[in-house]
Structures are given as structure tokens and as C-alpha cells.
XYZ file of C-alpha atoms in Angstrom:
657
model
C -15.839 59.754 -31.355
C -12.036 60.605 -31.662
C -12.069 63.324 -28.714
C -13.656 60.898 -26.684
C -11.235 58.157 -27.403
C -8.392 60.052 -26.427
C -9.966 60.956 -23.118
C -10.471 57.559 -22.262
C -6.789 56.629 -23.280
C -5.397 59.371 -21.293
C -7.115 58.112 -17.886
C -5.015 54.885 -18.537
C -1.645 57.078 -19.316
C -2.549 59.261 -16.210
C -2.842 55.830 -13.750
C 0.463 54.668 -15.484
C 2.355 58.081 -14.875
C 0.974 57.779 -11.396
C 3.100 54.400 -11.108
C 6.018 56.136 -12.583
C 6.425 58.808 -10.578
C 5.641 56.616 -7.165
C 8.829 54.988 -8.076
C 10.529 57.882 -7.362
C 11.010 58.720 -3.354
C 9.843 62.170 -2.905
C 8.319 62.658 -6.140
C 5.014 64.243 -6.441
C 2.062 62.777 -8.322
C 1.274 64.506 -11.346
C -2.498 62.940 -11.466
C -5.003 63.013 -8.258
C -7.562 60.810 -8.126
C -9.981 63.742 -8.585
C -8.694 64.240 -12.010
C -9.376 60.620 -12.911
C -12.882 61.241 -11.792
C -12.754 63.978 -13.869
C -12.315 61.882 -16.845
C -15.106 59.284 -15.818
C -17.624 61.307 -14.113
C -19.941 58.161 -14.735
C -17.738 55.540 -12.767
C -15.517 56.267 -9.764
C -11.970 55.445 -10.126
C -11.391 52.283 -10.576
C -10.399 51.047 -6.854
C -8.130 48.359 -5.806
C -9.182 44.753 -6.433
C -11.486 43.325 -3.999
C -9.604 39.872 -2.300
C -11.465 36.971 -1.731
C -13.196 37.251 1.738
C -11.081 35.670 4.676
C -11.489 36.533 8.342
C -9.815 39.981 9.081
C -8.294 39.581 5.648
C -8.872 43.691 5.185
C -7.231 44.547 7.619
C -4.269 42.161 7.444
C -3.494 42.811 3.786
C -3.263 46.744 4.522
C -0.329 46.167 6.731
C 3.163 46.730 5.659
C 4.371 43.108 5.878
C 3.148 40.558 3.139
C 1.106 37.700 4.417
C 1.616 34.828 3.466
C -1.301 32.511 1.314
C -2.632 29.674 3.584
C -3.459 26.320 2.056
C -7.184 26.987 3.133
C -6.917 30.357 1.280
C -6.063 29.128 -2.083
C -8.493 26.210 -1.826
C -11.242 28.619 -1.217
C -10.203 30.986 -3.584
C -10.312 27.938 -6.243
C -13.812 27.315 -4.904
C -15.056 30.778 -5.683
C -13.350 31.168 -9.569
C -17.147 31.410 -10.845
C -18.716 33.046 -7.717
C -20.967 36.065 -8.293
C -19.636 37.512 -5.460
C -16.553 38.547 -7.417
C -18.563 41.022 -9.407
C -17.721 44.551 -8.437
C -20.592 47.336 -9.121
C -19.013 49.945 -11.237
C -21.133 52.337 -13.666
C -20.417 52.807 -17.480
C -17.668 55.961 -18.028
C -20.289 57.885 -19.780
C -23.352 59.749 -17.890
C -26.391 59.299 -20.483
C -28.136 62.137 -21.071
C -31.677 62.852 -20.030
C -34.173 60.901 -22.104
C -31.822 58.954 -23.817
C -30.851 55.059 -22.685
C -27.406 52.936 -23.719
C -28.556 49.415 -24.536
C -27.827 47.147 -21.771
C -24.928 45.296 -23.740
C -23.475 48.307 -24.651
C -22.882 49.288 -20.779
C -21.541 45.965 -19.748
C -18.691 46.446 -22.470
C -18.209 49.602 -21.099
C -18.090 47.897 -17.611
C -15.297 45.610 -19.137
C -13.181 48.368 -20.471
C -13.052 50.220 -17.684
C -11.900 47.399 -15.263
C -9.583 46.275 -18.008
C -7.912 49.788 -17.779
C -7.276 49.531 -14.010
C -6.391 45.933 -14.691
C -3.872 46.979 -16.851
C -2.573 49.793 -14.480
C -1.933 47.356 -11.629
C -0.194 44.994 -14.039
C 2.132 47.972 -14.912
C 2.490 48.099 -11.019
C 3.812 44.632 -10.570
C 5.876 44.311 -13.949
C 7.573 47.676 -14.294
C 7.609 48.695 -10.529
C 7.709 46.058 -8.209
C 9.520 43.758 -10.592
C 11.955 46.079 -12.055
C 12.746 47.575 -8.861
C 13.929 44.452 -7.419
C 15.648 43.514 -10.195
C 17.690 46.624 -10.208
C 18.197 46.278 -6.084
C 19.608 42.586 -7.108
C 21.913 44.150 -9.262
C 23.451 46.725 -7.745
C 23.821 45.415 -4.140
C 23.933 42.000 -4.536
C 21.821 41.116 -1.716
C 19.312 38.807 -3.022
C 19.753 36.622 -6.152
C 17.899 37.798 -9.231
C 16.532 33.941 -9.791
C 14.337 34.703 -6.749
C 12.838 37.735 -7.950
C 12.188 36.171 -11.602
C 10.644 33.253 -9.660
C 8.370 35.519 -7.514
C 6.875 37.490 -10.321
C 6.799 34.359 -12.937
C 5.435 35.539 -16.145
C 3.820 38.676 -15.083
C 5.918 40.594 -17.795
C 4.021 38.393 -20.820
C 0.519 38.703 -18.893
C 1.339 42.666 -18.856
C 2.464 42.910 -22.209
C -0.575 40.851 -23.723
C -3.065 42.687 -21.998
C -1.462 46.547 -22.459
C -0.828 45.881 -26.179
C -3.470 43.528 -27.711
C -6.137 42.985 -25.303
C -6.936 46.411 -24.075
C -6.545 47.914 -27.676
C -8.651 46.048 -28.910
C -11.385 46.714 -27.108
C -11.129 49.757 -27.049
C -11.280 50.267 -30.773
C -14.358 48.132 -30.593
C -16.400 50.490 -28.043
C -15.088 53.493 -30.259
C -16.943 51.841 -33.357
C -19.559 50.277 -31.664
C -22.258 52.056 -34.035
C -20.857 50.257 -36.862
C -19.620 47.183 -35.453
C -21.811 46.426 -32.266
C -19.921 42.866 -31.023
C -17.005 41.842 -28.777
C -17.619 38.249 -29.288
C -14.909 37.862 -32.446
C -12.153 39.969 -30.509
C -12.330 37.777 -27.291
C -12.342 34.731 -29.553
C -9.115 35.808 -31.177
C -7.577 36.508 -28.096
C -8.954 33.969 -25.541
C -6.391 31.517 -26.290
C -3.600 33.465 -24.933
C -5.177 33.656 -21.347
C -4.021 30.082 -20.555
C -0.564 31.537 -19.933
C -2.100 32.264 -16.605
C -1.852 28.728 -15.605
C 1.560 29.235 -15.106
C 1.271 32.193 -13.064
C -1.567 30.738 -10.885
C 0.538 27.463 -10.557
C 3.442 29.361 -9.386
C 1.523 31.564 -6.573
C 1.937 29.726 -3.696
C 5.606 29.263 -4.034
C 5.802 33.318 -4.850
C 4.182 34.046 -1.752
C 6.242 31.829 0.231
C 9.752 33.081 -1.725
C 8.166 36.719 -1.000
C 7.608 36.204 2.887
C 11.259 34.177 3.089
C 13.344 37.121 1.554
C 11.203 39.800 3.476
C 12.686 38.363 6.493
C 15.863 37.512 5.466
C 16.917 40.423 3.327
C 16.748 44.036 4.526
C 17.254 45.943 1.323
C 14.689 43.625 -0.346
C 12.163 44.742 2.232
C 13.511 48.363 1.964
C 12.491 48.368 -1.921
C 8.891 46.576 -1.281
C 7.766 48.615 1.608
C 9.051 51.841 -0.410
C 6.626 51.037 -3.017
C 3.998 49.958 -0.971
C 3.705 53.496 0.803
C 3.262 55.163 -2.407
C 0.200 56.364 -3.485
C 0.237 54.179 -6.769
C 0.171 50.973 -4.406
C -3.386 52.515 -3.046
C -1.761 50.794 0.527
C -2.155 47.651 -0.451
C 0.846 44.968 -0.159
C 2.485 43.611 -2.831
C 1.111 40.020 -2.488
C -2.700 41.468 -2.698
C -1.435 43.186 -6.085
C 0.352 39.590 -6.928
C -3.634 37.936 -6.389
C -4.947 40.283 -9.181
C -3.978 38.130 -12.103
C -5.699 35.192 -10.130
C -9.000 36.743 -9.768
C -9.335 38.351 -13.433
C -10.399 35.575 -15.663
C -13.417 34.387 -13.171
C -14.108 38.347 -13.748
C -14.181 38.091 -17.811
C -16.185 35.022 -17.205
C -18.906 36.680 -15.128
C -19.217 39.881 -17.405
C -18.892 38.077 -20.762
C -22.098 35.618 -19.347
C -24.001 38.966 -18.429
C -23.200 40.345 -22.014
C -24.534 37.044 -23.283
C -27.749 37.204 -21.365
C -28.696 40.577 -22.348
C -28.147 40.598 -26.049
C -31.101 40.020 -28.292
C -32.378 36.678 -29.360
C -31.428 37.869 -32.895
C -28.268 39.591 -32.573
C -25.224 39.227 -34.813
C -22.838 38.949 -31.792
C -24.725 36.325 -29.701
C -23.000 32.970 -31.588
C -19.323 34.427 -31.476
C -20.161 35.852 -27.727
C -21.748 32.384 -26.935
C -18.239 30.453 -28.385
C -16.276 33.438 -26.533
C -17.947 32.460 -23.414
C -17.201 29.339 -23.739
C -13.388 29.510 -24.473
C -12.889 31.863 -21.576
C -14.930 29.072 -19.105
C -12.180 26.720 -20.569
C -9.195 29.292 -19.390
C -10.475 29.291 -15.984
C -11.087 25.719 -15.762
C -7.101 25.531 -16.816
C -6.820 27.791 -13.855
C -8.525 25.893 -11.435
C -6.641 22.650 -12.535
C -3.289 24.687 -12.439
C -4.614 25.414 -8.564
C -5.312 21.524 -7.917
C -2.217 20.458 -9.689
C -0.595 22.734 -7.312
C -2.009 21.368 -4.318
C -1.171 17.747 -5.490
C 2.223 18.718 -5.505
C 2.545 20.432 -2.571
C 0.493 17.071 -0.536
C 3.141 14.799 -2.116
C 6.148 17.126 -1.271
C 4.999 16.938 2.346
C 4.703 12.830 1.894
C 7.809 12.803 0.197
C 9.568 14.772 3.224
C 8.094 12.405 5.807
C 9.706 9.357 3.856
C 12.919 11.096 3.982
C 13.262 12.027 0.036
C 14.684 8.865 -1.014
C 15.533 8.789 -4.480
C 13.906 5.925 -5.830
C 10.450 6.998 -4.608
C 10.515 10.583 -5.355
C 8.488 10.850 -8.262
C 5.963 14.492 -9.207
C 4.146 12.142 -11.536
C 2.943 10.225 -8.423
C -0.503 10.372 -6.795
C -1.256 9.058 -3.169
C -4.340 7.089 -2.699
C -4.301 6.118 0.950
C -2.261 6.048 3.910
C -2.457 4.908 7.280
C -1.370 2.498 10.073
C -1.708 -1.203 10.266
C -0.476 -4.071 12.345
C 1.901 -6.427 10.342
C 1.437 -10.583 11.189
C 4.583 -11.821 11.833
C 5.846 -15.517 10.687
C 8.010 -15.632 13.874
C 6.650 -13.869 16.603
C 2.924 -14.001 18.346
C 1.822 -10.279 18.569
C 1.220 -8.172 15.584
C 3.781 -4.918 14.898
C 2.980 -1.480 14.045
C 3.586 -0.577 10.755
C 2.244 2.200 8.194
C 1.583 1.948 4.496
C 1.694 4.308 1.921
C -0.636 3.615 -1.590
C 0.554 5.313 -4.385
C -1.184 5.085 -7.844
C 1.803 2.722 -9.005
C 3.737 1.467 -5.501
C 2.462 0.438 -1.874
C 5.440 1.269 0.198
C 5.527 -0.482 3.663
C 7.193 1.818 6.428
C 8.167 1.541 10.192
C 7.603 4.305 12.077
C 10.625 6.144 13.633
C 11.107 6.302 17.307
C 13.190 9.511 17.119
C 11.448 11.589 14.536
C 14.510 13.854 13.247
C 13.934 14.674 9.579
C 11.970 11.541 8.155
C 9.158 10.487 10.147
C 9.100 6.700 8.299
C 11.667 4.470 7.477
C 10.572 2.700 4.096
C 11.341 -1.049 4.394
C 9.614 -2.565 1.305
C 8.032 -1.176 -1.873
C 5.715 -3.271 -3.913
C 4.845 -2.736 -7.004
C 0.855 -2.203 -8.052
C 1.593 -4.080 -11.344
C 0.876 -7.637 -10.846
C 0.024 -7.156 -7.077
C -2.677 -8.917 -5.587
C -4.854 -8.493 -2.269
C -7.356 -10.958 -0.768
C -9.095 -11.286 2.510
C -7.438 -13.701 5.055
C -9.951 -15.908 7.327
C -7.778 -16.130 10.391
C -9.825 -16.301 13.945
C -6.617 -15.469 15.768
C -6.225 -12.414 13.619
C -9.560 -10.676 12.781
C -9.983 -7.703 10.007
C -6.545 -9.605 8.154
C -5.646 -9.203 4.690
C -2.969 -10.270 2.451
C -0.966 -8.197 -0.278
C 0.866 -10.477 -1.973
C 3.689 -8.401 -4.747
C 6.256 -9.319 -6.796
C 8.789 -8.048 -4.257
C 7.177 -9.061 -1.098
C 3.925 -10.706 0.538
C 2.525 -9.128 3.437
C -0.105 -10.188 6.047
C -1.849 -7.347 7.407
C -4.433 -6.676 9.694
C -6.858 -3.759 10.357
C -8.329 -2.268 13.137
C -11.557 -2.680 12.180
C -13.858 -4.477 9.236
C -14.652 -1.386 7.487
C -10.658 -0.312 7.547
C -9.845 -3.509 6.089
C -12.537 -3.089 3.213
C -11.155 0.391 2.730
C -7.628 -0.539 2.501
C -8.739 -3.546 -0.141
C -10.657 -1.647 -2.028
C -7.887 1.124 -2.726
C -5.337 -1.443 -3.381
C -7.960 -3.302 -5.890
C -8.876 -0.057 -7.197
C -4.965 0.787 -8.148
C -4.504 -2.768 -9.713
C -7.343 -2.282 -11.954
C -6.252 0.876 -13.030
C -2.619 -0.163 -13.772
C -4.214 -3.238 -15.770
C -6.418 -1.218 -17.508
C -3.767 1.155 -19.053
C -1.538 -2.219 -19.323
C -4.304 -4.060 -21.395
C -4.476 -0.688 -23.699
C -0.831 -0.329 -24.219
C -0.875 -4.045 -24.988
C -3.878 -3.963 -27.547
C -1.986 -1.081 -29.267
C 1.089 -2.684 -29.521
C 0.200 -6.465 -29.998
C -3.068 -6.098 -31.999
C -6.253 -7.952 -31.822
C -4.720 -11.333 -31.625
C -3.081 -10.796 -28.129
C -0.070 -13.037 -26.546
C -1.661 -16.452 -25.627
C 1.856 -17.483 -24.825
C 2.789 -15.134 -21.812
C -0.663 -15.562 -20.357
C 0.313 -19.144 -19.946
C 3.555 -18.626 -18.105
C 2.453 -16.275 -16.019
C -0.239 -19.080 -14.654
C 2.652 -20.676 -13.231
C 3.902 -17.773 -10.464
C 6.589 -19.926 -8.597
C 9.708 -17.737 -8.431
C 7.955 -15.028 -10.179
C 6.536 -13.220 -7.253
C 6.922 -13.341 -3.387
C 5.090 -15.970 -1.629
C 2.984 -16.050 1.083
C 5.438 -17.306 4.143
C 3.665 -20.161 6.567
C 4.116 -18.691 10.383
C 6.401 -20.714 12.233
C 4.010 -21.717 14.804
C 1.837 -22.896 12.271
C 4.130 -26.199 11.829
C 6.354 -28.342 14.201
C 8.035 -30.110 11.555
C 9.158 -29.628 8.287
C 6.870 -29.427 5.292
C 9.071 -31.696 2.963
C 10.594 -34.457 5.214
C 7.923 -34.501 7.774
C 10.988 -34.927 10.486
C 9.762 -32.539 13.831
C 11.684 -29.268 14.324
C 14.086 -28.719 17.698
C 15.936 -25.806 18.648
C 19.489 -27.657 18.432
C 19.254 -29.925 15.541
C 16.489 -28.873 13.446
C 15.992 -25.858 12.909
C 13.187 -23.855 11.033
C 13.659 -21.840 7.336
C 11.285 -20.777 4.972
C 12.049 -21.663 1.184
C 11.832 -18.267 -0.731
C 10.084 -19.748 -3.592
C 6.827 -21.540 -1.991
C 7.072 -20.231 1.569
C 7.075 -23.547 3.269
C 8.869 -24.039 6.388
C 11.567 -26.102 5.990
C 14.671 -27.951 7.984
C 17.854 -26.948 6.760
C 18.523 -30.402 5.266
C 15.530 -29.958 3.037
C 16.327 -26.088 2.180
C 20.097 -26.649 1.094
C 19.365 -24.948 -2.088
C 20.285 -21.860 -4.235
C 18.206 -20.956 -6.812
C 17.879 -17.550 -9.006
C 14.379 -15.934 -8.373
C 12.784 -13.396 -10.291
C 11.206 -11.342 -8.261
C 14.342 -11.018 -6.597
C 16.439 -9.423 -9.561
C 17.681 -13.046 -10.535
C 19.365 -13.549 -7.220
C 20.260 -16.404 -6.040
C 17.746 -17.417 -2.856
C 17.316 -20.410 -0.512
C 14.570 -22.754 -1.627
C 13.473 -26.289 -1.068
C 14.262 -29.302 -3.096
C 11.265 -29.455 -4.558
C 11.056 -25.609 -6.007
C 15.008 -26.239 -6.933
C 13.750 -28.721 -9.477
C 11.049 -26.906 -10.826
C 13.021 -23.838 -11.164
C 16.650 -25.268 -12.142
C 15.200 -28.201 -13.988
C 18.473 -30.098 -12.096
C 17.609 -33.831 -10.849
C 17.978 -34.715 -7.304
C 20.269 -37.525 -6.241
C 18.253 -40.389 -5.322
C 19.480 -40.410 -1.505
C 17.321 -36.967 -1.886
C 14.509 -37.851 -3.346
C 11.258 -37.675 -1.065
C 10.390 -41.161 0.430
C 7.021 -42.907 0.281
C 4.346 -41.537 2.823
C 3.941 -43.404 5.919
C 0.340 -44.072 7.541
C 0.622 -40.752 9.260
C 1.535 -38.624 6.771
C -1.326 -36.933 5.766
C -1.288 -33.073 5.419
C -3.350 -31.517 7.941
C -3.540 -28.520 5.415
C -5.245 -30.656 3.039
C -7.401 -32.068 5.627
C -8.611 -28.878 7.122
C -10.008 -27.457 3.369
C -11.487 -30.937 2.729
C -12.786 -32.123 5.944
C -15.999 -33.051 7.874
C -14.734 -31.707 10.754
C -11.556 -29.541 12.329
C -10.631 -27.244 15.113
C -8.256 -27.029 17.808
C -8.875 -29.302 20.833
C -7.104 -29.199 24.256
C -5.617 -33.017 24.754
C -6.491 -34.229 28.473
C -5.130 -36.905 30.232
C -1.714 -39.136 30.739
C -2.195 -40.275 27.399
C -1.166 -36.882 25.902
C 1.467 -35.941 28.440
C 0.957 -34.230 31.368
C 0.567 -30.499 30.323
C -2.311 -31.291 28.238
C -0.925 -29.632 24.890
C -3.150 -28.760 22.154
C -3.859 -30.493 19.044
C -5.118 -29.420 15.742
C -8.156 -32.375 14.951
C -9.252 -33.222 11.512
C -11.872 -35.753 10.273
C -11.145 -35.700 6.568
C -13.817 -35.754 3.800
C -11.673 -38.572 1.801
C -11.251 -40.955 5.282
C -14.444 -39.896 7.056
C -13.921 -42.826 9.777
C -10.392 -41.687 11.033
C -9.187 -38.994 13.330
C -6.024 -37.346 13.039
C -4.506 -35.228 15.735
C -1.628 -32.772 14.197
C 0.522 -30.436 16.541
C -0.077 -27.650 14.287
C -2.590 -26.774 11.397
C 0.105 -26.728 8.291
C 2.030 -30.171 9.768
C 2.250 -32.883 6.807
C 2.349 -35.623 9.295
C -0.068 -36.426 12.064
C 1.567 -37.525 15.448
C -1.878 -39.471 16.211
C -4.478 -41.095 14.278
C -7.545 -42.771 16.062
C -10.061 -44.970 13.746
C -13.695 -43.975 15.465
C -15.818 -47.124 14.090
C -17.044 -48.816 17.122
C -15.849 -46.215 19.423
C -18.004 -44.640 22.214
C -18.703 -40.843 22.691
C -19.629 -39.244 26.028
C -20.468 -35.500 26.271
C -19.634 -33.444 28.987
C -19.258 -33.762 32.907
C -20.586 -31.516 35.810
C -17.306 -30.137 36.595
C -16.367 -29.064 32.910
C -19.106 -29.373 30.009
C -16.469 -28.801 27.357
C -14.881 -32.096 27.908
C -15.743 -35.309 26.006
C -14.321 -38.771 25.746
C -13.578 -41.582 23.078
C -13.717 -44.970 24.736
C -13.381 -48.390 23.615
C -11.877 -51.305 25.109
C -9.757 -49.917 27.968
C -8.845 -47.023 25.648
C -9.762 -43.986 26.564
C -9.092 -40.388 24.733
C -10.095 -37.446 26.615
C -10.360 -33.772 24.677
C -11.604 -30.518 25.666
C -13.458 -27.960 23.204
C -13.078 -23.737 23.386
C -16.993 -23.618 23.371
C -19.958 -26.022 24.432
C -21.221 -25.527 20.704
C -17.812 -26.784 19.419
C -17.884 -29.670 21.872
C -21.730 -30.545 20.524
C -20.413 -30.453 16.816
C -17.419 -32.454 17.509
C -19.871 -35.249 19.357
C -22.004 -35.320 16.884
C -19.036 -35.968 13.996
C -17.799 -38.518 16.065
C -20.716 -40.234 16.598
C -21.716 -40.597 13.048
C -18.213 -41.859 11.836
C -18.332 -44.350 15.087
C -21.696 -45.833 13.474
C -19.618 -46.095 9.835
C -21.353 -43.141 7.904
C -19.605 -41.764 5.105
C -20.788 -38.649 3.326
C -22.193 -38.805 -0.389
C -22.085 -35.561 -1.625
C -19.160 -32.355 -1.547
C -21.155 -30.937 1.406
C -23.102 -33.530 2.900
C -22.486 -33.749 6.684
C -20.065 -30.737 6.820
C -19.795 -29.651 10.075
C -16.546 -27.356 10.087
C -16.464 -23.699 10.370
């Protein structure tokens, strides 16, 4: 037994000697492949690690130039971490004599030991040859930084020392004493936790491959050292990058061998429980490496997004997760046509961006950052802008339009999922800090959001008069302004106030007098207080929400003017016998009111079937609907009002859309 042990250890020593001799140019190898086979007649000399199958990968890896590892290749590596294709066909180290049959579990342990010897030899090549030679060249020539070399090889020295000084000797001792102690589960259990050090190596692998390719092209001495070692017998005509892939592949091979070992163990074998536990620990280490690859891919994707955004300091955070991105249309409160915009939704923020015309460097300019915490999202019912939705946050409120109903739903679901996740995390934190009683006072304060979050601005074209004083707007003397607290369109006189708004970091903002009184508690002078409502001052916004019928109608005839303007017409539920005509849907005062009682309603003419009229005692009003179906509903509503009919229930007689 002792002689056999010395013979097996000699094979590893010979391999290491080959690697050491190959470091000296022109040195002759002291051990040949035939000598290695002589030591192990039952097993061929351990070949270089088989790469993952990729189109023409074998031919590429055998070139003298290192090859970049693609993201696609890395993803396939992650998907194949537990694939059976990794299994190598290697026979046990000794050839059993005729008439003798080794137990299956022992043959698997022998295979594990043989592959471990070959693996330690390759780790020696990486750490003691490539790594040390490059470090020596960096120190002597100063042609490339030492830090680059250390970044390329990461923690390969720790991995090599662990396997050469602990794992391999433990496996060798256990196999030498197999007759007395036929088990390896306890050995692997003891050493398996250290395999998690592979996560650091795997996480750094893609960056290491990029640095290797960059400095091979950039530095001639760097390339010369690598080429010299790669052309040596010890490297097996394989590239440095191929050898660097070996540690990434090693843990899945442990898992496959140990899984087969557990399957071959007899039901009552003393090592069965320990081996199963060891297999679970190896599986955990494999998952750790898998998670490292996923994390590396996430960080790479995140970095690419940050580069497209110009690497702005206040948004670059490696802990963020990109949930969704894509183009949308921004509905403007001033312009009639929507504008092209782009959204990036992260787990903690929504970035509202403008695509750059000249995309040098950054592709997008960040206009607004809206925190997901406190954000709300809902669908908008707007016939002019279908598939539109509202995103309301503390910093800003946006009216957005998607290209389809499916895209709108997808955006709303993604935003709501991010909101729910933030709220769930905050609730967990509050429960831990406040205990079971909660904080009811804070919830009451949050019910009033004026000044706490950005409002939804009313679009300019939706009103023709100030939403506070009801005076009509004009381009010279009474221009439109927006209250930054409530979002109403108001005149300069009604918005001549400043109040600090919490959503804008307590900076003073233009607000209307109603919001000024609420936010500051100051009482307005008597001459500025709201005057009493007139007979036409019935808000159309309230009318349209609580109406029997409402829509746009074209006002035809000289009574309305030569231009035949379009009016927003409403029959309110609380005043069902009167027709109110507004210049815009959200005006606070109607410009015309028509008591419908006693009027005669006539529908349609041969010239235009969408026209209908109201007539009584010489009074004639002509209207034109957009469709014949809309005309029929208006005729029915007006006929009921003209007959004196009033609704009895909340939904009785509702003909509006």
C-alpha cells in the first residue's frame, strides 16, 4: 500500500516538474507523457479540461491568441453547470487483475482522485507559472501594472493552495486506507465549505477575460510571456483563457462524481448519510457559483444601462435592478401632439428621459427621477389619447401614452409590482420599528396630499377660463398659469402667491389662492376672497362626472358665431332640465345655459343626418354630433328633459359614455 501511494504521488510531482521546466525557455522536459501513462497503466494521462461545446470552440482555443468570452457563452456555461455532458471518461488508476472486481464506489473515488491530481497540476500552471511569470515581468519591465495581473488571476492562489495542500492529500490518504475506512463523505463535508471561495473567481471571470484581451493587444512584453508559456509542453497547446476556465468547471464535476458515488453505495453502507450530506453541500457550492454568474450578468447589464444614461452620479447604484425600459409618448399640457420619451423603471426609481439627437456618449438625457416609494399609477380614460396612463410621484406627475393596450397594461403592471415591493418592505420595517400598534396619526396626515406630491396638471386646451375666478383667458391680458400644488390652470392674479412645497424640497412655488390658504394658514384679504357664484358658474368637470349626458357638440348657426365652434355640452344629474354649454371640458363656468322644458327636438336632415335642433317660440339652437349614434342619444336625453322627466336613482337615465 505504501509503495502504491508513493507511485501515485510521484505522478503529480512529475506533472508539476513539467510545468516548472516549461517556465525556462529551451529547457527539456524531464517527464514525458509516456512516463505518466507508465505510472497509471489503467488510466490515460489526464487530458486538458474539455471546454463547453460552442461552434468551432476547439479550433479557436488552440490558437495563440486569447479569445474573449462572450455573454452568450457565459450564459450557456451557467445553464450547463449541472449537465451530464461535463463527465469525462477516465478509468481507475489501477488495472484490476483477472478474477478480481473493485467495488463501484471505490472506482468512482479513484476517478475523483485522478481528476483531482490533473486539476491541481493545472492550478499549478495558472498560479505558479502564468501568474508568477507575469508578475515578475511587470516588476522588471514596468511595461504593464502589477494590479492588472492580480485582477486577471483573482484569488487563484488561494484556490491552488486549498486543493494542493488540503483537498488532494485528504483524498489520497482516504483512498490509501480504503480497506479500513471505506468512506469519503466525512472528508468532503469538512472541506466543502471552502469551495465557496470559487464565487469570487467566477464573478471576476468575465472582467479577467476582458483585461487579458486588452493587455495582450496593448503590451508586447505581456503578450510575449503568455505566448511563450502557451507554446510550452506543459500548456498542452491551449490558451491561458482556456486554462482559466478550468476552475469555473470544477465544482459541477465534483457534483456529478459524488452523485454517482451516492447512487452506487449499498443501502446499508456506513458512508451513505455522510455522502448524501456532502452532496448537498457540493450542490450549495455549485449554486453559489451559479448565483455569482447571474450577479455578474446583472451588474454588466446595469453598467450598460448607466452608460446609455451618461453615468450620472445620483443614479449609478450597483444595488439597483432594471425592471423594464422602453419608449412611450408624453401627453403635453400645452402641445396638442404627444412627444417621444423613454422610460427606465428600476426597483426604486422611474427615470423619465429624452432621446438625444446626437448620441455621442450617452444616448438619453434624464429629465426627471420619480421615486417608486409613494408613486401611484392608474389608467386614463381619454378618447383623444387611447392607451394612456398616469404616473404620479412625489417629484412629478406624468400623463403617458403607450403604443397599444397590451403595452399600457404591461407598463402599469411593472410599475405596480415595483410599488408593491417597496410598500411591502416599508411595512416590514415599520412593523419592526413601531410594533403591532402602528402609527395612525401618520396615516391620517398622508390622506391629504396637497403639497406632498406633484399634482396632475390640467391641460391648457381643456379650459378657456381661470379655474378659480372664472374669467376668460386671452393672449395679452390674462394668460394661463399652473398652480404647482393642485395643478389647476389659473390666471396671474389668482396665482400671485408663493408657498413651500414638500415634494420640491420645500422650495417656494407659484400656487393659487386656495392652495396658499391651505398650505400656509394665512387668511386672504377680503377683496381677494372668492366671490359668490353666478347662475352660469357650474363647473363642467363636476357636471361631466355626475351627468345624464355629456360630450362635445359642434354649435351650428349664426347664434353661435360664424366659425361654428365646438362646445362641451352637459345635462347635469342635479339639474336635469337644463343644458349647459362650456368652451372646454374643465371650465368652471358655462357660457350658455338653455332650459329644455317645453322645447321641441327635431333630429336629422337629409343634408347631414348628424344635425339636430332645439326650437321654441322663435328660439332655434342647432347642434351637430360626431356620429349618428351620439346624435340619437342626445335627442333622447333632450326629449326627456323637455317633457319634464327627472332621474330617481343614481344610474337612472344615464346616457353618457
